[in-house]
Short mmCIF file of C-alpha atoms in Angstrom, two decimals:
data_model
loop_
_atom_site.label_atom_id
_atom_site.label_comp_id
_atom_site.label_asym_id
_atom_site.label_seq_id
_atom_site.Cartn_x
_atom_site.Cartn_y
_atom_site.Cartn_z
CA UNK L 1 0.00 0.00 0.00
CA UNK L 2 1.48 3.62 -0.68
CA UNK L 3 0.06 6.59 0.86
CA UNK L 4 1.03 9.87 -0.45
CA UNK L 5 1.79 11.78 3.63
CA UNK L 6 3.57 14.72 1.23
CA UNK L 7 1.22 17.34 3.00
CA UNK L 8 1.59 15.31 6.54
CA UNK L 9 5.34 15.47 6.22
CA UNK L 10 5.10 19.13 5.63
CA UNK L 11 3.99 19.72 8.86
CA UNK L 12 6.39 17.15 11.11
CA UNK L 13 9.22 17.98 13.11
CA UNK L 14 12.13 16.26 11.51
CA UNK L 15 13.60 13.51 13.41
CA UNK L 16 17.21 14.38 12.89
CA UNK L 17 18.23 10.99 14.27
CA UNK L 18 21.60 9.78 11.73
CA UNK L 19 21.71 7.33 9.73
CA UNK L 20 24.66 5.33 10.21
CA UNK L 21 27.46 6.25 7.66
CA UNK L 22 27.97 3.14 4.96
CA UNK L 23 31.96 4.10 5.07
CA UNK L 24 31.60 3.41 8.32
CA UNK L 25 29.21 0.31 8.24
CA UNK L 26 31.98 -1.04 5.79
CA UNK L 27 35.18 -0.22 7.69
CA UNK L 28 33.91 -1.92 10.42
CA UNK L 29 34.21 -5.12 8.15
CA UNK L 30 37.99 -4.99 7.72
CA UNK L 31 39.47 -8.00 9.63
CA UNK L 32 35.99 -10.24 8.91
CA UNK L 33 36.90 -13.31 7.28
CA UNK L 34 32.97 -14.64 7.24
CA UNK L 35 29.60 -12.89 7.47
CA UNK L 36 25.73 -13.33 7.93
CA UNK L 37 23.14 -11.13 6.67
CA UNK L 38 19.76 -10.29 8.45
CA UNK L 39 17.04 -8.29 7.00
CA UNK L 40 14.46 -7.67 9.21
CA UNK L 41 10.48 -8.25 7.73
CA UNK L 42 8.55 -4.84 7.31
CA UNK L 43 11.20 -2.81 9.16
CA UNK L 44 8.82 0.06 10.10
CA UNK L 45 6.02 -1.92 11.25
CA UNK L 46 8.14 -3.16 14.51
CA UNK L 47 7.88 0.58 15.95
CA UNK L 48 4.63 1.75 17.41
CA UNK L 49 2.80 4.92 16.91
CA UNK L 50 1.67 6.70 19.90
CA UNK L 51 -2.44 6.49 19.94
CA UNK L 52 -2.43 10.08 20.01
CA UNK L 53 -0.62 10.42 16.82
CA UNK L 54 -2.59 7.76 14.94
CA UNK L 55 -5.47 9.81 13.29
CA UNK L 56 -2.91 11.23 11.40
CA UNK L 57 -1.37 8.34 9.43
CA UNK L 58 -5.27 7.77 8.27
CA UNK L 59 -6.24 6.71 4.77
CA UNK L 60 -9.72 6.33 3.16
CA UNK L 61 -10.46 3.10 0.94
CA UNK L 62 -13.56 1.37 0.06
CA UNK L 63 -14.24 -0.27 2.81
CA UNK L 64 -13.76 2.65 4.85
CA UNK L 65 -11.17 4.83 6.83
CA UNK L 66 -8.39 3.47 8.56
CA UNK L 67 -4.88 4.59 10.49
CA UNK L 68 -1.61 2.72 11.35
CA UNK L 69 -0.99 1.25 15.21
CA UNK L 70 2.63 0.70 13.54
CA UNK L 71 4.91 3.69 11.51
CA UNK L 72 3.97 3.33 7.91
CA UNK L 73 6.27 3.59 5.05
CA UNK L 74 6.25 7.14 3.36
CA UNK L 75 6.60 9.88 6.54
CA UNK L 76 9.85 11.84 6.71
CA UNK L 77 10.46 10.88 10.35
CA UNK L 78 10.23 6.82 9.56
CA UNK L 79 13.30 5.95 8.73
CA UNK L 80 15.08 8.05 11.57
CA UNK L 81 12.53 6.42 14.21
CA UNK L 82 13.42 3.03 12.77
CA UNK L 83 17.28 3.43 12.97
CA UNK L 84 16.65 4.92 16.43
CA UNK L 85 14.82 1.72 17.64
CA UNK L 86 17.14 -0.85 16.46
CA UNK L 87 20.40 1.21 17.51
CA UNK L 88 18.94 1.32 20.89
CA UNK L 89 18.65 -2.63 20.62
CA UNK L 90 21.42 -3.42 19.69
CA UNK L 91 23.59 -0.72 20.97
CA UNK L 92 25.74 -3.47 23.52
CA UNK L 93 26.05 -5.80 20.33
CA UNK L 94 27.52 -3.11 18.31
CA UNK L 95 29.87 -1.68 20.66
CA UNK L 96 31.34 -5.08 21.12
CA UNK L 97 31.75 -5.56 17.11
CA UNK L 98 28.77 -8.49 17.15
CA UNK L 99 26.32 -6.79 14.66
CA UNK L 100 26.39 -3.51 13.07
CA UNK L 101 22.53 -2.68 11.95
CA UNK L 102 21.57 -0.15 8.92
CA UNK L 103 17.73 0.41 9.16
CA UNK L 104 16.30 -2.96 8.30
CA UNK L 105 19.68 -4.84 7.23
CA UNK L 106 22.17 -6.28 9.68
CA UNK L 107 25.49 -7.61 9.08
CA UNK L 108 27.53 -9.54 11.56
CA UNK L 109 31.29 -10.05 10.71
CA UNK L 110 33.16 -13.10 12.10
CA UNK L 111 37.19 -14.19 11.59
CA UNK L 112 35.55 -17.97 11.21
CA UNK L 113 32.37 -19.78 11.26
CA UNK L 114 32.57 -20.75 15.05
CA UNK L 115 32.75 -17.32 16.05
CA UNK L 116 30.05 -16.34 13.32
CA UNK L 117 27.78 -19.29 14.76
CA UNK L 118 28.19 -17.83 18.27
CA UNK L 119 27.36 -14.34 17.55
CA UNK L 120 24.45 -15.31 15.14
CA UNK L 121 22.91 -16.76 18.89
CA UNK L 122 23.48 -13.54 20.34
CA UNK L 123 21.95 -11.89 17.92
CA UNK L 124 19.21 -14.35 17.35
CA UNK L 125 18.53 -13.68 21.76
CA UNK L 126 18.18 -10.22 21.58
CA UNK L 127 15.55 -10.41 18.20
CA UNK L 128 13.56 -12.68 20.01
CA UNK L 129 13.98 -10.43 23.17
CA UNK L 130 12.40 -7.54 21.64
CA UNK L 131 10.05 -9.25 18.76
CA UNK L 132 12.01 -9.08 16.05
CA UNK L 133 10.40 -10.60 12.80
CA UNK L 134 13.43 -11.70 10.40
CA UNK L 135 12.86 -12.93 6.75
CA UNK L 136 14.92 -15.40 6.35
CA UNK L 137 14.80 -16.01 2.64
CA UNK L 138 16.34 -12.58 2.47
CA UNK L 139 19.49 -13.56 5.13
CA UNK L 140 22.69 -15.06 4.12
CA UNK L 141 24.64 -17.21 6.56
CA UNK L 142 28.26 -18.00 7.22
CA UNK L 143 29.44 -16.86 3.94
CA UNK L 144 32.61 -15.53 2.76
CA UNK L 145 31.12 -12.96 0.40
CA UNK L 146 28.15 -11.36 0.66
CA UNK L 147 26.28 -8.29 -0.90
CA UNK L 148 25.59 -5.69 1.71
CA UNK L 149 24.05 -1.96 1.08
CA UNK L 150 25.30 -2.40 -2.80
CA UNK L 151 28.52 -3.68 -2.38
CA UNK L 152 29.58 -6.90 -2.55
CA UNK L 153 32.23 -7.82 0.78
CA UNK L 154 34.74 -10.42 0.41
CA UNK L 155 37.98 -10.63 2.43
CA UNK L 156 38.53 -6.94 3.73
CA UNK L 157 37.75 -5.96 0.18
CA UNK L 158 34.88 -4.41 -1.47
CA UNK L 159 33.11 -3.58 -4.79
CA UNK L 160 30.04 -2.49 -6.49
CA UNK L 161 27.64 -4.81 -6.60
CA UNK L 162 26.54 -6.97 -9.95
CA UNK L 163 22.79 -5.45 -9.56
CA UNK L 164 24.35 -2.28 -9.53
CA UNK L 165 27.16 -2.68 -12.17
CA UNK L 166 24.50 -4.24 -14.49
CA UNK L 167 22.02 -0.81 -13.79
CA UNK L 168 25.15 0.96 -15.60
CA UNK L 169 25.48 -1.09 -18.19
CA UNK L 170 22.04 -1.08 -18.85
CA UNK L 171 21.19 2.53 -18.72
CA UNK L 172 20.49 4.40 -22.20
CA UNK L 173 21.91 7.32 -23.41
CA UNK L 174 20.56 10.09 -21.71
CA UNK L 175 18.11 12.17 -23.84
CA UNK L 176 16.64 14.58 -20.83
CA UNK L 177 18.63 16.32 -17.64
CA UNK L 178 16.44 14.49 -15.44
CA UNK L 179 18.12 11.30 -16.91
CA UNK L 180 21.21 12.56 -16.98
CA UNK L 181 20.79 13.44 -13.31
CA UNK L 182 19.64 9.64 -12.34
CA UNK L 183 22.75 8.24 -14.15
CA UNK L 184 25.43 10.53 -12.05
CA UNK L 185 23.42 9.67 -9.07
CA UNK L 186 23.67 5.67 -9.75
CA UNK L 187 27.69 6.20 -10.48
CA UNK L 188 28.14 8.82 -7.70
CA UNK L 189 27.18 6.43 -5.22
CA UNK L 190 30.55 4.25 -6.32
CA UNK L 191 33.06 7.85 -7.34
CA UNK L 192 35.21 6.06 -4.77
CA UNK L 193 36.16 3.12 -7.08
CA UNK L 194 37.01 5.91 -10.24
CA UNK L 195 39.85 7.81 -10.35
CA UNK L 196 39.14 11.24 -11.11
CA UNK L 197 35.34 10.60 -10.77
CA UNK L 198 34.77 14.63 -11.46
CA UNK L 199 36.72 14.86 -14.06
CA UNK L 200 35.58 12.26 -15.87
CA UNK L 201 32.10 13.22 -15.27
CA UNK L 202 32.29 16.86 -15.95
CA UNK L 203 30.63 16.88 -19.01
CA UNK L 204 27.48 15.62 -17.75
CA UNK L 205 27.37 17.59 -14.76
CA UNK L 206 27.25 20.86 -16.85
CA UNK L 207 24.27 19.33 -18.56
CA UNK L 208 22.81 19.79 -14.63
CA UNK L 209 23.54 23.59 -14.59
CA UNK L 210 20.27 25.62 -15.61
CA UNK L 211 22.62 28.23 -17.78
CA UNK L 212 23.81 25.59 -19.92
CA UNK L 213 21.83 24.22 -23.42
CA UNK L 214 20.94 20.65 -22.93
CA UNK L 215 23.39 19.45 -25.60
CA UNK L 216 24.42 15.69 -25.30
CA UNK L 217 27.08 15.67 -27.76
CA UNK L 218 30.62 14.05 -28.44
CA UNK L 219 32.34 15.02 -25.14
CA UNK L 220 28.92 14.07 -23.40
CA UNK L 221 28.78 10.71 -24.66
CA UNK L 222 32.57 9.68 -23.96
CA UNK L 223 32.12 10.72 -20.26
CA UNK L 224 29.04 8.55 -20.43
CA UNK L 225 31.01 5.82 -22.19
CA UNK L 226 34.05 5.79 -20.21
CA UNK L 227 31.91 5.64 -16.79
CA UNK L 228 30.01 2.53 -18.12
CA UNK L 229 33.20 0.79 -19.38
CA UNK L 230 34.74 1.19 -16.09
CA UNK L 231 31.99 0.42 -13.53
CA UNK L 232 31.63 -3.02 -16.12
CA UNK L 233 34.63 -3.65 -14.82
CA UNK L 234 33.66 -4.27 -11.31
CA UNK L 235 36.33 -2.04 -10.05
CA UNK L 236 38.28 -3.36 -6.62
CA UNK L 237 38.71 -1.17 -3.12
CA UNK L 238 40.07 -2.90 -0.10
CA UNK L 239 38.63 -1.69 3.36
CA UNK L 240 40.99 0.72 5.04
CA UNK L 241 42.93 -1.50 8.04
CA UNK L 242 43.24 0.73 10.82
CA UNK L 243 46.97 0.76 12.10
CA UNK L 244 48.54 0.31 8.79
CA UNK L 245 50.49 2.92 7.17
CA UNK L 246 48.60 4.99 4.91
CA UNK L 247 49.48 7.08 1.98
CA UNK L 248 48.17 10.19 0.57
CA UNK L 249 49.34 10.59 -3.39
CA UNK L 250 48.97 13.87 -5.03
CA UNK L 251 46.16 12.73 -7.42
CA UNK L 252 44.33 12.52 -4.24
CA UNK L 253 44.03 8.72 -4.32
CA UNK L 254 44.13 7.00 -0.72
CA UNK L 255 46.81 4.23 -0.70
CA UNK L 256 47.29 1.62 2.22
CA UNK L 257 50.28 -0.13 2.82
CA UNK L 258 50.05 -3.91 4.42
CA UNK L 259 52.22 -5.97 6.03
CA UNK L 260 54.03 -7.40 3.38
CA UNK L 261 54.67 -3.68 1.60
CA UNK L 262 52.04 -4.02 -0.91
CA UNK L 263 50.09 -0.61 -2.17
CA UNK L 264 46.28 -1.18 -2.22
CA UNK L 265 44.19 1.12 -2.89
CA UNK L 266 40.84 2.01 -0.33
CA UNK L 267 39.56 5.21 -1.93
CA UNK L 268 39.63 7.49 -4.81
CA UNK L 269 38.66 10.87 -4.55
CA UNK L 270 38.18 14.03 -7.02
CA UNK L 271 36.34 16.62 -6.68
CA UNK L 272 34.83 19.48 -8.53
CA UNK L 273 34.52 22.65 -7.19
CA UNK L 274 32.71 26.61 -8.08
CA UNK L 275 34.75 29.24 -9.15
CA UNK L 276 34.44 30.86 -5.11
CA UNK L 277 36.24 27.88 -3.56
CA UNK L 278 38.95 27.48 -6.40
#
């Protein structure tokens, strides 16, 4: 069911609660060796909504009106009261490096499957403490890579996801701003696996600016091209280690050196920037 709460959400005080980082959510992955997925069944729907608050999530259909007892998908404030309520649960488990939660989707990282076995009944206690409803067809156990928040995890390293890498490959050529807008979003999400992301992309983020023509022409297409090509590539970050020596190189790309004095790279970053902060 979707409920259009655009005027509701007009009038709510924001619930400025954070979501958790997914940098963070993905350094804290860096010495796993195994993981298991969770993804919690109609995420919202664990939190109540206080009685006096209900008349306002109501909705008219045939057979008459009706409100939610539970937070409904489409207010402003539901995802920040949702990552509120399971921080708060698993707040200990966290802290301890057990389970790390991002709204509905939990990870727990493990350096074998005993240990992953023996957190997965911690985890499995505290759910069943507080009610939790898990769908398991959606969970992934004991595994040595997974897909998590669109990137796939496998030994300290990470890349896009094939879901994702195949929505790149897929996309047309761009034939309106608003598309043009969608397709930098989809890549933006991953500028950490290109080098010189901005650069590269330049082209189509002038497309963006309301003083510039909506021309998609030869310099347009080979930054849409050459972003394709390389995200079909399934480019390769490791997770940053923390206590290894790190490098900064002048092309601002962020370079960690292991043990055994090999460079691997954890991040690329460019950037563009107006002409007031140049």
């Amino acid at each position: 069911m979707c409920i259009d709460y655009r005027k509701l959400n007009q009038k709510l005080v924001k619930d400025k609660f954070p979501l958790p980082l997914i940098e963070d959510v993905l350094d804290t992955l860096q010495e796993a060796k195994v993981y298991s997925t969770l993804d919690l069944r109609n995420g919202f729907f664990h939190v109540d909504v206080d009685e006096d608050c209900r008349k306002y999530t109501s909705f008219i259909v045939p057979d008459g009106q009706f409100e939610f007892n539970k937070v409904p998908f489409g207010l402003s404030t539901s995802p920040g009261v949702f990552q509120r309520y399971v921080s708060s649960i698993f707040r200990d488990l966290t802290r301890k490096g057990i389970v790390i939660s991002y709204l509905d989707d939990l990870v727990i990282p493990a350096k074998d499957e005993k240990e992953g076995l023996e957190k997965l009944k911690i985890v499995f206690e505290v759910a069943k403490k507080y009610g939790l409803e898990i769908k398991f067809k959606k969970c992934q156990f004991l595994k040595k890579t997974i897909e998590f928040l669109g990137h796939v995890v496998e030994n300290g390293t990470i890349k896009p996801s094939t879901a994702k890498t195949q929505a790149v490959r897929k996309f047309p050529e761009p034939t309106t701003i608003k598309q043009v807008q969608s397709f930098l979003g989809l890549t933006g999400y991953f500028r950490k696996y290109i080098k010189d992301y901005s650069t590269i992309a330049k082209p189509l983020s002038d497309l963006t600016r309301k003083e510039n023509p909506f021309v998609f022409g030869t310099l347009q297409k080979a930054a849409f091209e050459k972003l394709k090509n390389i995200m079909s590539e399934g480019p390769l970050l490791h997770i940053y280690k923390y206590g290894r020596r790190t490098e900064l190189q002048e092309q601002r790309e962020f370079l960690r050196n292991d043990a055994k004095k090999n460079i691997e790279t954890i991040q690329s970053e460019n950037r563009k920037y107006n002409k007031r902060r140049r």
